[in-house]
Amino acid sequence: MEVKVMKNILGENEKIAEENRKLFRDKNIFVVNLMGSPGSGKTTLLEKTLSKLTKKFSVAVIEGDLFTARDAERIERQNVPVVQINTAGGCHLDAAMVRRAAESLNLDEINLLIVENVGNLVCPAEFDVGENIKAVVLSVTEGDDKPLKYPLIFKESAVAILNKVDLLPFTNFNLEQARADLSTIHPQIKIVETSCTQETGLDDWCNFIISQVSS
Ligand code: MG
Ligand code: ZN
């Protein structure tokens, strides 16, 4: 019974996601679904790289959050159009939420839309929102076991951002092991290592996005 309900929900979501994808394609907008645990550094990564990305693209951001507008306020300070979605406790964004949020953006003036999903390594990976690519942020403070424990999100993502690498000396995170596990789960995944405080690896992330948009 529960399995059937879940299948129907996912089927309905898939339909709206396809409509979103068509809308974004018609408007020439490349969409990134940015996922990762709470505290992995998704918003900080955006704060540190939006100024680079806006040199190439006209960027807008959709911010998914359980209850607050804190992340949206941080993005607004980067002078980028931002729409907040409050899921009222919902643990992921779905295609209908993204559609409604997109309606309040001027889609004729955007060519890169970044959707910051709700912090969660599980169900955001199951709900297509009509994106071109998924990206997952994993901070080294979360542990190197996460790819094997949550394989779907890494299988679905075109790029894994291993974040907070400046904290590696203070953790037992094994970078080689994480890279090996990621490559086993998803051989084509692009892996970038970033530190938003030391500002390292940020160009790798931006260049990957640039390469994806123009390919
Ligand atoms: Mg955030
Ligand atoms: Zn969820």
Tab-separated table of C-alpha atoms and ligand atoms in Angstrom:
chain	number	residue	atom	x	y	z
A	1	MET	CA	0.000	0.000	0.000
A	2	GLU	CA	2.605	2.527	1.060
A	3	VAL	CA	4.775	1.545	-1.868
A	4	LYS	CA	1.905	2.259	-4.253
A	5	VAL	CA	1.226	5.679	-2.724
A	6	MET	CA	4.904	6.575	-3.005
A	7	LYS	CA	4.951	5.441	-6.643
A	8	ASN	CA	1.951	7.648	-7.428
A	9	ILE	CA	3.515	10.651	-5.719
A	10	LEU	CA	6.760	10.158	-7.609
A	11	GLY	CA	4.872	9.634	-10.882
A	12	GLU	CA	2.953	12.895	-10.456
A	13	ASN	CA	6.155	14.703	-9.525
A	14	GLU	CA	7.913	13.322	-12.598
A	15	LYS	CA	5.167	14.750	-14.828
A	16	ILE	CA	5.515	18.251	-13.384
A	17	ALA	CA	9.312	17.950	-13.464
A	18	GLU	CA	9.154	17.237	-17.201
A	19	GLU	CA	6.942	20.310	-17.694
A	20	ASN	CA	9.452	22.365	-15.707
A	21	ARG	CA	12.296	20.996	-17.811
A	22	LYS	CA	10.502	21.971	-21.003
A	23	LEU	CA	9.775	25.457	-19.627
A	24	PHE	CA	13.408	25.966	-18.619
A	25	ARG	CA	14.646	24.638	-21.975
A	26	ASP	CA	12.308	26.973	-23.861
A	27	LYS	CA	13.618	29.877	-21.797
A	28	ASN	CA	17.237	28.735	-22.264
A	29	ILE	CA	17.797	28.337	-18.546
A	30	PHE	CA	20.247	25.791	-17.150
A	31	VAL	CA	19.101	24.486	-13.773
A	32	VAL	CA	21.266	23.080	-10.980
A	33	ASN	CA	19.643	21.226	-8.077
A	34	LEU	CA	22.083	21.777	-5.192
A	35	MET	CA	21.720	19.220	-2.440
A	36	GLY	CA	23.518	18.185	0.753
A	37	SER	CA	23.095	17.787	4.496
A	38	PRO	CA	22.235	20.680	6.793
A	39	GLY	CA	25.505	22.441	7.534
A	40	SER	CA	27.424	20.967	4.602
A	41	GLY	CA	27.954	24.496	3.299
A	42	LYS	CA	25.538	24.821	0.365
A	43	THR	CA	24.628	28.444	1.018
A	44	THR	CA	28.204	29.440	1.798
A	45	LEU	CA	29.371	27.829	-1.450
A	46	LEU	CA	26.826	29.968	-3.298
A	47	GLU	CA	27.826	33.094	-1.382
A	48	LYS	CA	31.449	32.507	-2.328
A	49	THR	CA	30.833	31.721	-5.993
A	50	LEU	CA	27.837	33.748	-7.181
A	51	SER	CA	30.065	36.723	-7.960
A	52	LYS	CA	32.174	34.476	-10.242
A	53	LEU	CA	29.133	32.883	-11.888
A	54	THR	CA	27.403	36.210	-12.518
A	55	LYS	CA	30.396	37.216	-14.661
A	56	LYS	CA	29.331	34.489	-17.087
A	57	PHE	CA	25.622	34.096	-16.513
A	58	SER	CA	22.521	35.902	-15.449
A	59	VAL	CA	21.868	33.903	-12.292
A	60	ALA	CA	18.865	33.456	-10.023
A	61	VAL	CA	18.518	31.290	-6.935
A	62	ILE	CA	15.608	29.399	-5.425
A	63	GLU	CA	16.145	28.713	-1.730
A	64	GLY	CA	14.407	25.756	-0.136
A	65	ASP	CA	14.151	25.925	3.624
A	66	LEU	CA	12.058	24.260	6.287
A	67	PHE	CA	10.903	27.404	8.086
A	68	THR	CA	13.208	30.416	7.759
A	69	ALA	CA	14.337	32.911	5.125
A	70	ARG	CA	17.882	33.131	6.472
A	71	ASP	CA	19.592	31.582	3.459
A	72	ALA	CA	17.537	33.668	1.029
A	73	GLU	CA	18.580	36.811	2.916
A	74	ARG	CA	22.228	35.778	2.588
A	75	ILE	CA	21.819	35.234	-1.170
A	76	GLU	CA	19.970	38.533	-1.581
A	77	ARG	CA	23.076	40.305	-0.264
A	78	GLN	CA	24.931	38.918	-3.304
A	79	ASN	CA	22.611	41.015	-5.503
A	80	VAL	CA	21.137	37.967	-7.178
A	81	PRO	CA	17.361	37.497	-7.594
A	82	VAL	CA	16.233	34.942	-5.044
A	83	VAL	CA	12.923	33.261	-4.253
A	84	GLN	CA	12.300	31.564	-0.955
A	85	ILE	CA	10.315	28.349	-0.649
A	86	ASN	CA	9.304	27.398	2.870
A	87	THR	CA	8.357	23.753	2.958
A	88	ALA	CA	6.770	24.109	6.444
A	89	GLY	CA	8.742	21.126	7.684
A	90	GLY	CA	8.783	19.204	4.389
A	91	CYS	CA	12.160	17.548	3.984
A	92	HIS	CA	12.665	18.096	0.228
A	93	LEU	CA	11.583	20.291	-2.667
A	94	ASP	CA	9.297	18.885	-5.321
A	95	ALA	CA	8.690	19.952	-8.893
A	96	ALA	CA	5.446	21.821	-8.102
A	97	MET	CA	7.181	23.946	-5.443
A	98	VAL	CA	9.943	24.851	-7.872
A	99	ARG	CA	7.368	25.683	-10.556
A	100	ARG	CA	5.545	28.092	-8.246
A	101	ALA	CA	8.807	29.717	-7.179
A	102	ALA	CA	9.997	30.031	-10.779
A	103	GLU	CA	6.783	31.865	-11.672
A	104	SER	CA	7.876	34.766	-9.508
A	105	LEU	CA	11.189	35.134	-11.379
A	106	ASN	CA	11.642	36.910	-14.683
A	107	LEU	CA	12.584	33.812	-16.669
A	108	ASP	CA	13.408	35.835	-19.773
A	109	GLU	CA	16.305	37.453	-17.927
A	110	ILE	CA	17.907	34.346	-16.436
A	111	ASN	CA	20.138	31.707	-17.955
A	112	LEU	CA	21.376	29.910	-14.833
A	113	LEU	CA	19.018	28.931	-12.028
A	114	ILE	CA	20.428	27.342	-8.897
A	115	VAL	CA	17.967	25.592	-6.604
A	116	GLU	CA	19.289	25.078	-3.075
A	117	ASN	CA	17.351	22.096	-1.789
A	118	VAL	CA	16.359	21.404	1.800
A	119	GLY	CA	19.282	20.011	3.819
A	120	ASN	CA	18.913	16.247	3.536
A	121	LEU	CA	20.895	13.430	1.888
A	122	VAL	CA	17.885	11.191	1.312
A	123	CYS	CA	14.686	12.232	-0.455
A	124	PRO	CA	15.856	15.304	-2.417
A	125	ALA	CA	17.606	12.729	-4.627
A	126	GLU	CA	14.254	11.064	-5.382
A	127	PHE	CA	12.356	14.198	-6.372
A	128	ASP	CA	13.259	15.517	-9.798
A	129	VAL	CA	12.467	19.247	-9.918
A	130	GLY	CA	13.162	19.631	-13.641
A	131	GLU	CA	16.872	20.349	-13.259
A	132	ASN	CA	19.611	19.737	-15.811
A	133	ILE	CA	22.046	18.460	-13.215
A	134	LYS	CA	22.097	17.606	-9.548
A	135	ALA	CA	25.070	18.628	-7.402
A	136	VAL	CA	25.801	17.331	-3.913
A	137	VAL	CA	27.852	19.025	-1.220
A	138	LEU	CA	29.509	16.742	1.345
A	139	SER	CA	31.587	18.381	4.050
A	140	VAL	CA	34.498	16.430	5.463
A	141	THR	CA	33.062	16.917	8.958
A	142	GLU	CA	30.165	14.618	8.002
A	143	GLY	CA	32.397	11.583	7.598
A	144	ASP	CA	33.758	9.643	4.630
A	145	ASP	CA	31.153	6.891	5.071
A	146	LYS	CA	28.345	9.020	3.638
A	147	PRO	CA	28.693	8.053	-0.054
A	148	LEU	CA	28.232	4.364	0.773
A	149	LYS	CA	25.450	5.086	3.271
A	150	TYR	CA	23.490	7.388	0.948
A	151	PRO	CA	24.476	6.099	-2.513
A	152	LEU	CA	21.434	7.379	-4.435
A	153	ILE	CA	22.222	11.076	-4.050
A	154	PHE	CA	25.792	10.492	-5.236
A	155	LYS	CA	24.639	8.256	-8.084
A	156	GLU	CA	22.255	10.986	-9.245
A	157	SER	CA	24.669	13.898	-8.966
A	158	ALA	CA	26.899	15.067	-11.795
A	159	VAL	CA	29.292	16.638	-9.305
A	160	ALA	CA	30.250	16.045	-5.686
A	161	ILE	CA	31.704	19.004	-3.827
A	162	LEU	CA	33.888	17.783	-0.958
A	163	ASN	CA	33.704	20.871	1.196
A	164	LYS	CA	35.532	22.234	4.255
A	165	VAL	CA	38.771	20.460	3.254
A	166	ASP	CA	40.607	23.011	5.445
A	167	LEU	CA	39.201	21.013	8.392
A	168	LEU	CA	40.689	17.694	7.196
A	169	PRO	CA	43.476	17.716	9.840
A	170	PHE	CA	40.817	17.824	12.561
A	171	THR	CA	38.772	14.895	11.250
A	172	ASN	CA	39.380	11.256	10.385
A	173	PHE	CA	37.874	11.806	6.935
A	174	ASN	CA	39.828	9.728	4.425
A	175	LEU	CA	39.830	11.674	1.183
A	176	GLU	CA	41.196	8.786	-0.881
A	177	GLN	CA	38.558	6.429	0.464
A	178	ALA	CA	35.788	8.919	-0.226
A	179	ARG	CA	37.018	9.453	-3.770
A	180	ALA	CA	37.263	5.703	-4.337
A	181	ASP	CA	33.742	5.103	-2.986
A	182	LEU	CA	32.300	7.931	-5.078
A	183	SER	CA	33.931	6.510	-8.197
A	184	THR	CA	32.537	3.069	-7.424
A	185	ILE	CA	29.014	4.410	-6.919
A	186	HIS	CA	29.163	6.757	-9.912
A	187	PRO	CA	32.206	6.386	-12.184
A	188	GLN	CA	31.441	9.584	-14.164
A	189	ILE	CA	30.962	11.847	-11.165
A	190	LYS	CA	33.104	14.977	-11.093
A	191	ILE	CA	34.738	15.486	-7.708
A	192	VAL	CA	35.881	18.892	-6.546
A	193	GLU	CA	37.499	19.733	-3.230
A	194	THR	CA	36.620	23.089	-1.777
A	195	SER	CA	37.218	25.255	1.232
A	196	CYS	CA	34.961	28.261	1.387
A	197	THR	CA	36.964	29.806	4.237
A	198	GLN	CA	40.333	29.380	2.485
A	199	GLU	CA	38.650	30.021	-0.888
A	200	THR	CA	40.237	27.005	-2.553
A	201	GLY	CA	38.696	24.851	-5.259
A	202	LEU	CA	35.963	27.392	-5.954
A	203	ASP	CA	37.110	27.888	-9.546
A	204	ASP	CA	36.896	24.099	-10.094
A	205	TRP	CA	33.244	24.174	-9.088
A	206	CYS	CA	32.504	27.259	-11.203
A	207	ASN	CA	34.382	25.881	-14.211
A	208	PHE	CA	32.448	22.642	-13.980
A	209	ILE	CA	29.152	24.558	-14.045
A	210	ILE	CA	30.397	26.659	-16.977
A	211	SER	CA	31.382	23.492	-18.878
A	212	GLN	CA	27.991	21.919	-18.232
A	213	VAL	CA	26.013	24.955	-19.370
A	214	SER	CA	27.940	25.245	-22.616
A	215	SER	CA	27.914	21.513	-23.420
B	1	MG	MG	21.608	26.661	3.229
B	2	ZN	ZN	11.640	14.478	1.878
